[in-house]
Coordinates of C-alpha atoms in Angstrom, one line a residue:
M397 CA 0.0 0.0 0.0
A398 CA 1.1 3.6 -0.6
N399 CA 1.1 4.6 3.0
D400 CA 3.5 1.8 3.9
L401 CA 6.3 3.5 1.8
T402 CA 9.2 4.5 3.9
V403 CA 11.6 7.5 3.4
N404 CA 14.6 5.3 2.9
E405 CA 12.7 3.2 0.3
T406 CA 11.9 6.3 -1.6
L407 CA 15.5 7.5 -1.5
S408 CA 16.8 4.1 -2.6
N409 CA 14.3 3.6 -5.4
T410 CA 15.5 6.7 -7.2
G411 CA 18.9 5.1 -8.0
N412 CA 20.5 8.5 -8.1
D413 CA 22.8 9.6 -5.3
N414 CA 22.5 13.3 -6.4
M415 CA 18.8 13.5 -6.7
N416 CA 16.9 16.4 -5.1
A417 CA 16.4 15.3 -1.5
Y418 CA 13.5 17.6 -1.1
Q419 CA 11.6 15.9 -3.9
A420 CA 12.4 12.5 -2.5
I421 CA 11.0 13.4 0.9
N422 CA 8.1 15.2 -0.7
N423 CA 7.2 12.0 -2.6
A424 CA 7.5 9.9 0.6
H425 CA 5.1 12.2 2.4
T426 CA 2.7 12.4 -0.5
N427 CA 2.6 8.6 -0.8
A428 CA 2.2 8.3 2.9
G429 CA -0.8 10.5 2.9
F430 CA 0.8 13.7 4.1
E431 CA -0.2 16.9 2.4
R432 CA 2.6 19.3 1.6
Q433 CA 2.2 23.0 2.5
E434 CA 3.9 25.9 0.9
S435 CA 6.9 27.3 2.8
D436 CA 10.2 29.0 2.2
E437 CA 12.4 25.9 2.2
N438 CA 15.5 26.0 0.1
E439 CA 18.0 23.3 -1.0
L440 CA 21.5 24.2 0.1
N441 CA 24.5 21.9 -0.4
G442 CA 22.3 18.8 -0.5
K443 CA 20.3 19.8 2.6
I444 CA 16.8 21.2 2.9
V445 CA 17.0 24.4 5.0
K446 CA 13.9 25.4 6.7
G447 CA 13.2 29.2 6.7
R448 CA 12.2 31.2 9.7
E449 CA 8.6 31.5 8.6
A450 CA 8.2 28.0 7.3
T451 CA 5.3 26.0 8.8
S452 CA 5.5 22.7 6.9
W453 CA 7.7 19.7 7.3
A454 CA 11.3 19.7 6.0
V455 CA 14.5 17.7 6.2
V456 CA 16.1 18.9 9.4
N457 CA 19.4 20.8 9.4
G458 CA 22.5 18.7 9.7
R459 CA 21.2 15.8 7.5
S460 CA 22.1 15.1 3.9
L461 CA 21.7 12.4 1.2
Q462 CA 24.5 9.9 1.0
N463 CA 24.4 6.8 -1.2
G464 CA 20.6 7.0 -1.4
K465 CA 20.2 7.2 2.4
L466 CA 19.2 10.0 4.7
V467 CA 22.0 10.4 7.3
N468 CA 23.1 12.7 10.1
Q469 CA 26.1 14.7 8.9
N470 CA 27.9 14.7 12.3
D471 CA 27.9 11.1 13.2
G472 CA 26.9 9.4 9.9
K473 CA 24.1 7.6 11.6
Q474 CA 21.4 6.4 9.1
L475 CA 17.9 7.7 9.8
S476 CA 15.3 5.1 9.0
F477 CA 11.6 5.3 9.8
T478 CA 9.1 2.6 8.7
D479 CA 6.2 4.5 10.3
P480 CA 5.3 7.6 8.3
T481 CA 3.8 9.3 11.5
Q482 CA 7.2 8.8 13.2
C483 CA 8.9 10.2 10.2
E484 CA 6.7 13.3 10.2
K485 CA 7.3 13.7 14.0
E486 CA 11.1 13.4 13.5
F487 CA 11.2 16.0 10.7
H488 CA 9.1 18.4 12.7
A489 CA 11.3 18.0 15.8
G490 CA 14.6 18.9 14.1
P491 CA 17.2 20.5 16.3
S492 CA 15.2 21.0 19.4
R493 CA 16.0 24.6 20.3
S494 CA 13.0 25.5 22.3
R495 CA 11.4 22.1 23.3
V496 CA 10.4 21.9 26.9
T497 CA 11.0 18.3 28.1
G498 CA 10.2 16.5 31.3
R499 CA 13.9 16.3 32.3
L500 CA 14.4 20.0 31.6
C501 CA 11.4 20.8 33.8
L502 CA 12.8 18.6 36.6
S503 CA 16.2 20.2 36.4
V504 CA 14.7 23.7 36.5
A505 CA 12.3 22.8 39.3
S506 CA 15.2 21.3 41.4
A507 CA 17.5 24.2 40.7
I508 CA 15.0 26.9 41.8
M509 CA 14.6 25.2 45.2
G510 CA 17.7 27.3 46.0
S511 CA 15.7 30.4 44.9
V512 CA 12.8 29.3 47.1
E513 CA 15.3 29.0 50.0
F514 CA 16.6 32.5 49.3
G515 CA 13.1 34.0 49.1
Y516 CA 11.9 32.2 52.3
H517 CA 14.8 33.6 54.4
T518 CA 14.4 37.1 52.9
G519 CA 10.8 37.3 54.2
V520 CA 10.7 34.9 57.2
I521 CA 12.2 37.4 59.7
N522 CA 9.4 39.9 59.1
A523 CA 6.4 38.6 60.9
P524 CA 8.0 37.3 64.1
E525 CA 9.9 40.5 64.7
M526 CA 8.1 41.4 68.0
H527 CA 8.5 37.8 69.4
I528 CA 12.2 37.6 68.5
K529 CA 12.8 41.0 70.3
E530 CA 10.9 39.7 73.3
F531 CA 13.0 36.5 73.2
M532 CA 16.2 38.5 73.2
N533 CA 15.1 40.6 76.1
H534 CA 13.8 37.6 78.1
T535 CA 17.1 35.7 77.5
N536 CA 19.1 38.7 78.7
V537 CA 16.9 39.0 81.9
K538 CA 17.5 35.3 82.6
R539 CA 21.3 35.7 82.2
T540 CA 21.9 39.0 83.9
G541 CA 18.7 39.9 85.7
N542 CA 18.5 43.2 83.7
A543 CA 16.2 44.1 80.8
M544 CA 17.7 45.4 77.6
D545 CA 17.0 49.0 76.6
D546 CA 15.1 49.7 73.4
V547 CA 18.2 50.9 71.5
T548 CA 20.0 47.6 72.2
I549 CA 17.0 45.5 71.2
R550 CA 16.6 47.4 68.0
S551 CA 20.3 47.2 67.2
L552 CA 20.4 43.4 67.9
F553 CA 17.3 42.8 65.7
A554 CA 18.7 45.0 62.9
L555 CA 21.9 42.9 63.2
T556 CA 19.8 39.7 63.0
V557 CA 18.1 41.0 59.8
S558 CA 21.3 42.4 58.1
I559 CA 23.7 39.6 59.1
F560 CA 21.8 37.5 56.5
A561 CA 23.1 39.9 53.9
V562 CA 26.7 39.8 55.2
G563 CA 26.6 36.0 54.7
G564 CA 25.1 36.7 51.3
V565 CA 28.1 38.9 50.4
I566 CA 30.5 36.1 51.2
G567 CA 28.5 33.5 49.4
G568 CA 28.0 35.7 46.4
L569 CA 31.6 36.7 46.1
T570 CA 32.7 33.0 46.1
A571 CA 29.9 31.8 43.9
G572 CA 32.0 32.0 40.7
W573 CA 34.9 30.0 42.2
W574 CA 32.5 27.6 43.8
A575 CA 30.6 27.0 40.5
N576 CA 33.9 26.3 38.6
F577 CA 35.5 24.1 41.2
L578 CA 32.4 22.0 42.1
G579 CA 30.3 22.5 39.0
R580 CA 26.9 24.1 38.9
K581 CA 25.0 21.0 40.0
G582 CA 27.7 19.8 42.4
G583 CA 28.0 23.3 43.9
M584 CA 24.3 23.4 44.6
L585 CA 24.4 19.9 46.2
V586 CA 27.3 20.8 48.6
N587 CA 25.6 24.1 49.4
N588 CA 22.7 22.2 50.9
I589 CA 24.8 21.1 53.8
I590 CA 25.4 24.7 54.8
G591 CA 21.7 25.5 54.6
I592 CA 20.6 22.5 56.6
I593 CA 23.1 23.3 59.4
A594 CA 21.8 26.9 59.5
S595 CA 18.2 25.8 59.7
V596 CA 18.8 23.4 62.5
L597 CA 20.7 26.1 64.5
M598 CA 17.8 28.6 64.2
F599 CA 15.3 26.0 65.2
L600 CA 17.4 25.1 68.3
S601 CA 17.9 28.7 69.4
R602 CA 14.7 28.9 71.5
V603 CA 15.4 25.4 73.0
V604 CA 18.8 26.4 74.3
D605 CA 17.8 30.1 75.1
S606 CA 20.4 31.7 72.9
Y607 CA 19.6 34.6 70.5
E608 CA 23.3 34.4 69.4
I609 CA 22.4 31.1 67.7
V610 CA 19.7 32.9 65.7
I611 CA 22.3 35.4 64.5
V612 CA 24.8 32.7 63.6
G613 CA 22.1 30.7 61.8
R614 CA 21.1 33.8 59.8
F615 CA 24.7 34.4 58.9
L616 CA 25.2 30.8 57.6
I617 CA 21.9 30.8 55.7
G618 CA 23.1 34.1 54.2
I619 CA 26.2 32.3 52.8
N620 CA 23.9 29.5 51.5
C621 CA 21.6 31.9 49.8
G622 CA 24.4 34.1 48.5
L623 CA 25.8 31.0 46.7
Y624 CA 22.4 30.2 45.3
T625 CA 21.9 33.7 43.9
G626 CA 25.0 33.0 41.8
L627 CA 24.6 29.2 41.1
T628 CA 20.9 29.1 40.2
P629 CA 20.7 31.8 37.5
M630 CA 24.0 30.4 36.1
Y631 CA 22.6 26.9 35.9
L632 CA 19.2 28.1 34.4
S633 CA 21.0 30.1 31.8
E634 CA 23.3 27.3 30.8
V635 CA 20.7 24.5 30.5
S636 CA 18.3 26.6 28.4
S637 CA 18.2 27.1 24.7
L638 CA 18.2 30.6 23.1
H639 CA 14.5 30.8 22.5
I640 CA 13.5 30.0 26.1
R641 CA 16.5 31.5 27.9
G642 CA 14.5 34.6 29.0
A643 CA 11.5 32.6 30.3
L644 CA 13.7 30.1 32.3
G645 CA 15.8 33.0 33.6
T646 CA 12.7 34.6 35.2
L647 CA 12.1 31.3 37.1
H648 CA 14.8 32.2 39.6
Q649 CA 12.7 35.2 40.6
L650 CA 9.5 33.1 40.6
G651 CA 11.2 30.7 43.0
T652 CA 12.4 33.6 45.2
V653 CA 9.0 35.2 45.5
T654 CA 7.3 31.8 46.0
G655 CA 9.6 31.2 49.0
L656 CA 8.9 34.8 50.2
F657 CA 5.1 34.2 50.0
A658 CA 5.4 30.9 51.8
S659 CA 7.3 32.6 54.7
Q660 CA 4.6 35.2 54.9
V661 CA 1.7 32.8 55.0
L662 CA 3.4 30.5 57.5
G663 CA 4.2 33.7 59.5
F664 CA 0.5 34.4 60.2
P665 CA 0.0 34.6 64.0
E666 CA -2.5 31.7 63.9
I667 CA 0.1 29.4 62.2
L668 CA 3.8 29.8 63.2
G669 CA 4.3 33.6 63.6
N670 CA 3.7 33.6 67.3
A671 CA 5.6 33.4 70.6
S672 CA 5.4 29.6 70.7
Y673 CA 6.4 28.6 67.2
W674 CA 8.6 31.3 65.7
N675 CA 11.7 29.1 65.9
I676 CA 9.9 26.4 64.0
L677 CA 9.1 29.1 61.4
L678 CA 12.8 29.8 61.0
G679 CA 13.7 26.1 60.9
V680 CA 11.1 25.1 58.3
G681 CA 13.5 26.7 55.7
L682 CA 15.3 23.3 55.3
T683 CA 12.3 21.9 53.3
P684 CA 13.5 23.3 49.9
L685 CA 17.0 22.0 50.7
V686 CA 15.7 18.5 51.3
L687 CA 13.7 18.6 48.1
Q688 CA 16.7 19.6 46.1
L689 CA 18.9 16.9 47.7
L690 CA 16.3 14.3 46.6
T691 CA 15.8 15.6 43.0
L692 CA 19.0 17.2 41.8
P693 CA 21.0 13.9 41.6
L694 CA 18.5 12.9 38.9
C695 CA 19.4 16.0 36.8
P696 CA 22.3 16.5 34.4
E697 CA 25.2 18.9 35.0
S698 CA 25.3 22.1 32.9
P699 CA 26.3 21.1 29.4
R700 CA 28.0 24.5 28.8
Y701 CA 30.1 23.9 31.9
L702 CA 31.0 20.4 30.8
L703 CA 32.1 21.5 27.3
L704 CA 33.6 24.9 27.8
T705 CA 35.1 24.6 31.4
K706 CA 35.8 20.9 31.7
N707 CA 36.3 20.2 28.0
K708 CA 34.2 17.0 28.2
E709 CA 32.3 17.0 24.9
S710 CA 30.9 13.5 25.2
Q711 CA 29.4 14.3 28.7
A712 CA 28.1 17.6 27.4
R713 CA 26.3 15.8 24.5
E714 CA 24.8 13.3 26.9
A715 CA 23.5 16.2 29.1
L716 CA 22.0 18.0 26.1
I717 CA 20.3 14.8 24.9
I718 CA 18.7 14.4 28.3
L719 CA 17.6 18.1 28.5
R720 CA 16.4 18.4 24.9
G721 CA 14.8 15.0 24.6
T722 CA 16.4 14.4 21.2
T723 CA 19.7 13.5 19.7
H724 CA 19.6 16.6 17.4
I725 CA 21.8 18.7 19.6
D726 CA 24.5 19.7 17.1
D727 CA 23.3 23.3 16.9
D728 CA 23.7 23.7 20.6
I729 CA 27.2 22.2 20.5
E730 CA 28.3 24.4 17.6
E731 CA 27.0 27.5 19.4
M732 CA 29.0 26.6 22.5
K733 CA 32.1 25.9 20.4
S734 CA 31.7 29.1 18.6
E735 CA 31.6 31.0 21.9
N736 CA 34.6 29.0 23.1
N737 CA 36.6 29.9 20.0
I738 CA 36.2 33.5 20.9
N739 CA 37.2 32.9 24.5
E740 CA 40.4 31.1 23.4
K741 CA 41.6 34.3 21.7
D742 CA 41.3 36.1 25.0
T743 CA 43.6 35.9 28.0
P744 CA 42.1 34.1 31.1
I745 CA 39.9 36.5 33.0
G746 CA 40.2 36.8 36.8
L747 CA 38.8 39.3 39.2
M748 CA 41.3 42.0 38.4
G749 CA 41.3 41.2 34.7
L750 CA 37.6 41.7 34.7
F751 CA 38.1 45.3 35.8
R752 CA 41.1 46.0 33.6
E753 CA 39.7 44.6 30.3
K754 CA 38.2 47.5 28.4
S755 CA 35.8 45.4 26.4
L756 CA 34.3 44.1 29.7
R757 CA 34.1 47.4 31.5
M758 CA 30.8 48.6 30.2
P759 CA 28.9 45.3 30.7
L760 CA 30.4 45.1 34.2
I761 CA 29.2 48.6 35.0
I762 CA 25.7 47.8 33.6
S763 CA 25.6 44.6 35.7
I764 CA 26.5 46.4 38.9
V765 CA 24.0 49.2 38.3
M766 CA 21.3 46.7 37.5
Q767 CA 21.8 45.0 40.8
L768 CA 21.8 48.3 42.6
S769 CA 18.5 49.2 40.8
Q770 CA 17.0 46.1 42.3
Q771 CA 18.1 46.7 45.9
F772 CA 18.0 50.6 46.1
S773 CA 14.5 50.5 44.6
G774 CA 13.4 50.2 48.2
I775 CA 11.8 46.8 47.7
N776 CA 13.6 45.2 50.6
A777 CA 12.2 47.9 52.9
I778 CA 8.8 46.4 52.0
F779 CA 10.0 42.8 52.3
Y780 CA 11.8 43.2 55.6
Y781 CA 9.7 45.7 57.4
S782 CA 6.2 45.7 55.7
F783 CA 4.7 44.2 58.9
N784 CA 6.0 47.2 60.9
L785 CA 5.2 49.6 58.1
F786 CA 1.6 48.6 58.0
K787 CA 1.4 48.7 61.8
H788 CA 2.7 52.3 61.7
A789 CA -0.1 53.0 59.3
G790 CA -2.6 52.0 62.0
L791 CA -3.4 48.4 61.1
S792 CA -3.7 45.7 63.8
D793 CA -1.2 42.8 64.1
T794 CA -3.5 40.4 62.2
W795 CA -4.3 42.8 59.4
S796 CA -0.6 43.7 59.1
A797 CA 0.4 40.1 58.8
H798 CA -2.3 39.5 56.1
A799 CA -1.4 42.7 54.2
T800 CA 2.3 41.5 54.3
S801 CA 1.3 38.2 52.7
G802 CA -0.4 40.3 49.9
V803 CA 3.1 41.5 49.0
G804 CA 4.3 38.0 48.5
G805 CA 1.2 36.9 46.6
T806 CA 1.5 39.9 44.3
M807 CA 5.1 39.0 43.6
V808 CA 4.2 35.4 42.7
V809 CA 1.5 36.5 40.3
M810 CA 3.7 39.1 38.6
S811 CA 6.6 36.6 38.2
L812 CA 4.2 34.2 36.5
I813 CA 3.1 37.0 34.2
T814 CA 6.7 38.0 33.2
V815 CA 7.7 34.5 32.2
P816 CA 6.0 34.7 28.7
L817 CA 6.7 38.5 28.4
M818 CA 10.4 38.2 28.8
D819 CA 11.1 36.8 25.4
R820 CA 8.3 38.8 23.7
V821 CA 8.6 42.3 25.1
G822 CA 12.3 42.2 26.0
R823 CA 14.4 42.7 29.1
R824 CA 15.2 46.4 28.7
T825 CA 11.6 47.4 28.0
L826 CA 10.3 45.5 31.0
H827 CA 13.0 47.0 33.3
L828 CA 12.1 50.5 32.2
F829 CA 8.4 49.9 32.8
G830 CA 9.1 48.5 36.2
L831 CA 11.4 51.3 37.3
G832 CA 9.0 54.0 36.0
G833 CA 6.0 52.5 37.8
M834 CA 8.0 52.1 41.0
F835 CA 9.1 55.8 40.8
I836 CA 5.5 56.9 40.6
F837 CA 4.2 54.7 43.4
S838 CA 7.1 55.4 45.7
I839 CA 5.8 59.0 45.7
L840 CA 2.3 57.8 46.4
I841 CA 3.5 55.7 49.3
T842 CA 5.1 58.8 50.8
L843 CA 1.9 60.8 50.3
S844 CA -0.4 58.0 51.8
L845 CA 1.9 57.6 54.8
S846 CA 2.1 61.3 55.5
L847 CA -1.6 62.0 55.1
T848 CA -3.0 59.0 57.0
Y849 CA -4.2 61.2 59.8
L850 CA -6.6 63.0 57.5
A851 CA -8.9 60.0 56.8
S852 CA -9.1 56.4 57.8
W853 CA -9.5 55.2 54.2
L854 CA -5.9 56.4 53.5
R855 CA -4.7 53.4 55.6
V856 CA -6.3 51.1 52.9
A857 CA -4.8 53.4 50.2
N858 CA -1.3 52.8 51.8
I859 CA -1.7 49.1 51.3
A860 CA -3.0 49.5 47.8
V861 CA -0.2 51.7 46.6
S862 CA 2.4 49.5 48.3
L863 CA 1.0 46.5 46.4
L864 CA 1.1 48.4 43.1
Y865 CA 4.7 49.3 43.9
V866 CA 5.4 45.6 44.2
V867 CA 3.6 44.9 40.9
F868 CA 6.0 47.1 39.0
F869 CA 9.0 45.6 40.8
G870 CA 7.9 42.1 39.7
L871 CA 7.5 43.4 36.1
G872 CA 11.2 44.1 35.7
P873 CA 13.6 44.9 38.5
G874 CA 12.7 41.7 40.3
S875 CA 14.0 39.2 37.8
I876 CA 16.0 41.0 35.0
P877 CA 19.1 41.9 37.0
W878 CA 19.7 38.2 37.8
L879 CA 19.0 37.2 34.2
I880 CA 20.8 39.8 32.2
V881 CA 24.3 39.4 33.9
A882 CA 24.5 35.8 32.7
E883 CA 23.5 36.9 29.2
M884 CA 26.1 39.8 28.8
F885 CA 29.2 37.7 29.4
S886 CA 30.7 34.7 27.6
Q887 CA 31.8 31.5 29.4
G888 CA 35.2 32.8 30.4
P889 CA 34.4 36.0 32.4
R890 CA 30.8 34.9 33.3
P891 CA 31.5 33.3 36.7
V892 CA 33.6 36.2 37.9
A893 CA 31.1 38.8 36.6
I894 CA 28.3 37.0 38.3
S895 CA 30.3 36.9 41.6
V896 CA 30.9 40.7 41.4
S897 CA 27.2 41.3 40.6
V898 CA 26.0 39.1 43.4
F899 CA 28.4 40.7 45.8
T900 CA 27.1 44.1 44.8
N901 CA 23.5 42.9 45.3
W902 CA 24.1 41.6 48.8
V903 CA 26.1 44.7 49.9
A904 CA 23.2 46.8 48.8
N905 CA 20.8 44.4 50.5
F906 CA 22.7 44.7 53.7
T907 CA 22.8 48.5 53.5
V908 CA 19.0 48.7 53.0
G909 CA 18.3 46.1 55.6
Y910 CA 20.4 47.7 58.3
C911 CA 19.8 51.4 57.5
F912 CA 16.0 51.4 56.8
P913 CA 14.9 51.3 60.5
Y914 CA 17.1 54.3 61.1
M915 CA 15.8 56.0 58.0
Q916 CA 12.3 55.3 59.2
S917 CA 13.1 56.7 62.6
G918 CA 14.8 59.8 61.3
L919 CA 12.6 60.5 58.2
G920 CA 9.3 59.1 59.5
N921 CA 6.7 59.1 56.8
F922 CA 9.2 60.4 54.2
S923 CA 11.5 57.4 54.5
F924 CA 10.8 56.3 50.9
L925 CA 11.9 59.6 49.3
P926 CA 15.6 58.5 48.9
F927 CA 14.3 55.5 46.9
T928 CA 12.3 57.8 44.7
I929 CA 15.5 59.7 43.8
T930 CA 17.5 56.5 43.1
L931 CA 14.6 55.0 41.0
G932 CA 14.7 58.1 38.8
L933 CA 18.5 57.8 38.3
F934 CA 18.3 54.1 37.5
F935 CA 15.6 54.8 34.9
I936 CA 17.8 57.3 33.1
F937 CA 20.8 54.9 33.2
T938 CA 18.8 52.0 31.8
A939 CA 17.3 54.1 29.0
K940 CA 20.7 55.3 27.9
F941 CA 23.1 52.4 28.4
V942 CA 21.4 49.0 28.8
P943 CA 21.1 47.0 25.5
E944 CA 18.3 44.6 24.6
T945 CA 19.5 41.0 24.9
K946 CA 16.3 39.3 23.7
N947 CA 16.8 36.7 21.0
R948 CA 20.6 37.3 20.9
T949 CA 23.1 34.5 21.5
I950 CA 25.7 35.1 24.2
E951 CA 28.3 35.2 21.4
Q952 CA 26.4 38.1 19.7
I953 CA 26.0 40.0 22.9
S954 CA 29.7 39.5 23.8
Q955 CA 30.7 40.9 20.4
I956 CA 29.0 44.2 21.2
W957 CA 31.4 44.8 24.0
K958 CA 34.4 43.5 22.1
K959 CA 33.8 45.9 19.3
S960 CA 33.3 48.7 21.8
G961 CA 36.7 47.8 23.4
E962 CA 38.4 47.8 20.0
L963 CA 37.0 51.3 19.3
N964 CA 38.3 52.5 22.6
K965 CA 41.8 51.4 21.6
L966 CA 41.8 53.5 18.4

């Protein structure tokens, strides 16, 4: 019967090694009952090249006709399909550049458990603030018989909040070395040990009556999260293909805000945010770590790391086949090798070399400013102190806790929305929209706080404008600074550049976390005005200097800076 005719039979029956492969496959499809559609396919060097707008089937790139057989050019493997449906499926699949497979989903989900951990510990300290302060005072009374004064308690709690960022600075600064020495996957697995130790210490603090253990635990979990803020975006960027790199890059932020939201919900007074269970609230953070320990061993190492850093092409191919769900991974390999050929022309880049190399100077400045635009936007003032902020606006403890969870819930929704937008609208455009919206609503936050005494409805307005402020943060500044750094640097300088960027982010995080209570005390209802000024400056910088990286390969983006460096030498 006609529909039993195979592709190889059709090729062999021609008896002509140089026949038009396109016609052969067309005949096979016609005889098999497939209807050919018009497209912009072209024959090139014995291959059928599928154009960008083509919608019909075609012989996939990398295959050619040899001795009457359809073979893969790279390994010479004969491609034979006796089932026309399987043939059609294989032709459609081609080099799977944007396919989302089950193993890719598992790898991404496992990796972002580190992001969940980071988000959880960013927000978990918010709700139990009053109970931790009481615990500190009570512990001191038991030890010395004297109560702490308010300044000491406030300073100790500010240290507890900000020591997390000190650990993050250390973790972030070593993330590049950690990723190269242990690998992206191996680095995350080892990092789990630090996080589990920290979580156990914070849980035991109330049992042994030691607030110092809370501070030590926060410091260690900061190191853990600092490493994750470098490792997770790096891994996500390196396992993704060009067409879904932006979408996968936003998942780090989605994991972060999911963890943040979880910490806020569990921090409700009726759940764990009370005098009896606040230490359990801090210890529950080991859950994402355990999930990652169970799932990450089932995931492949970063193929880009295996090929370009370790020079293990066979293992890189195996990893790509697992991630893409197909053996057609030659385009991915060629893209990586092309990037590597450029890297080989450069001298090895270390920390000092990153600052000295003229072609890397501008992307480094952009990376640093992008991280500052995230932290000095004022968002961590909302994350760390929203409970207290809403209480100052006149809300009860219960209402303040629930309003705080609204912040996390809003971030989760916005992160989900930005996943499809990232590769359609573009990074630069979304970042500008986000900064512009935050600039406007930071002014409205100041107005609503300062005018609360005029009418009770302004208390509700304060919550509303705070949530809208968070909406615009989630639109751009929340995810793009993490994503764009990995995109602007090639494999050689990327780990060091990410370390510097993460270091900058955590230093800024520490600065805001430690200083905002004093800003709030000194400026009162006008404590958001400094952030309004910085948001305006970041908007201008982004509009003038930040390039669009959407749908550009890392090699193409790197060439922008190399050309710029060559011009500077003239």
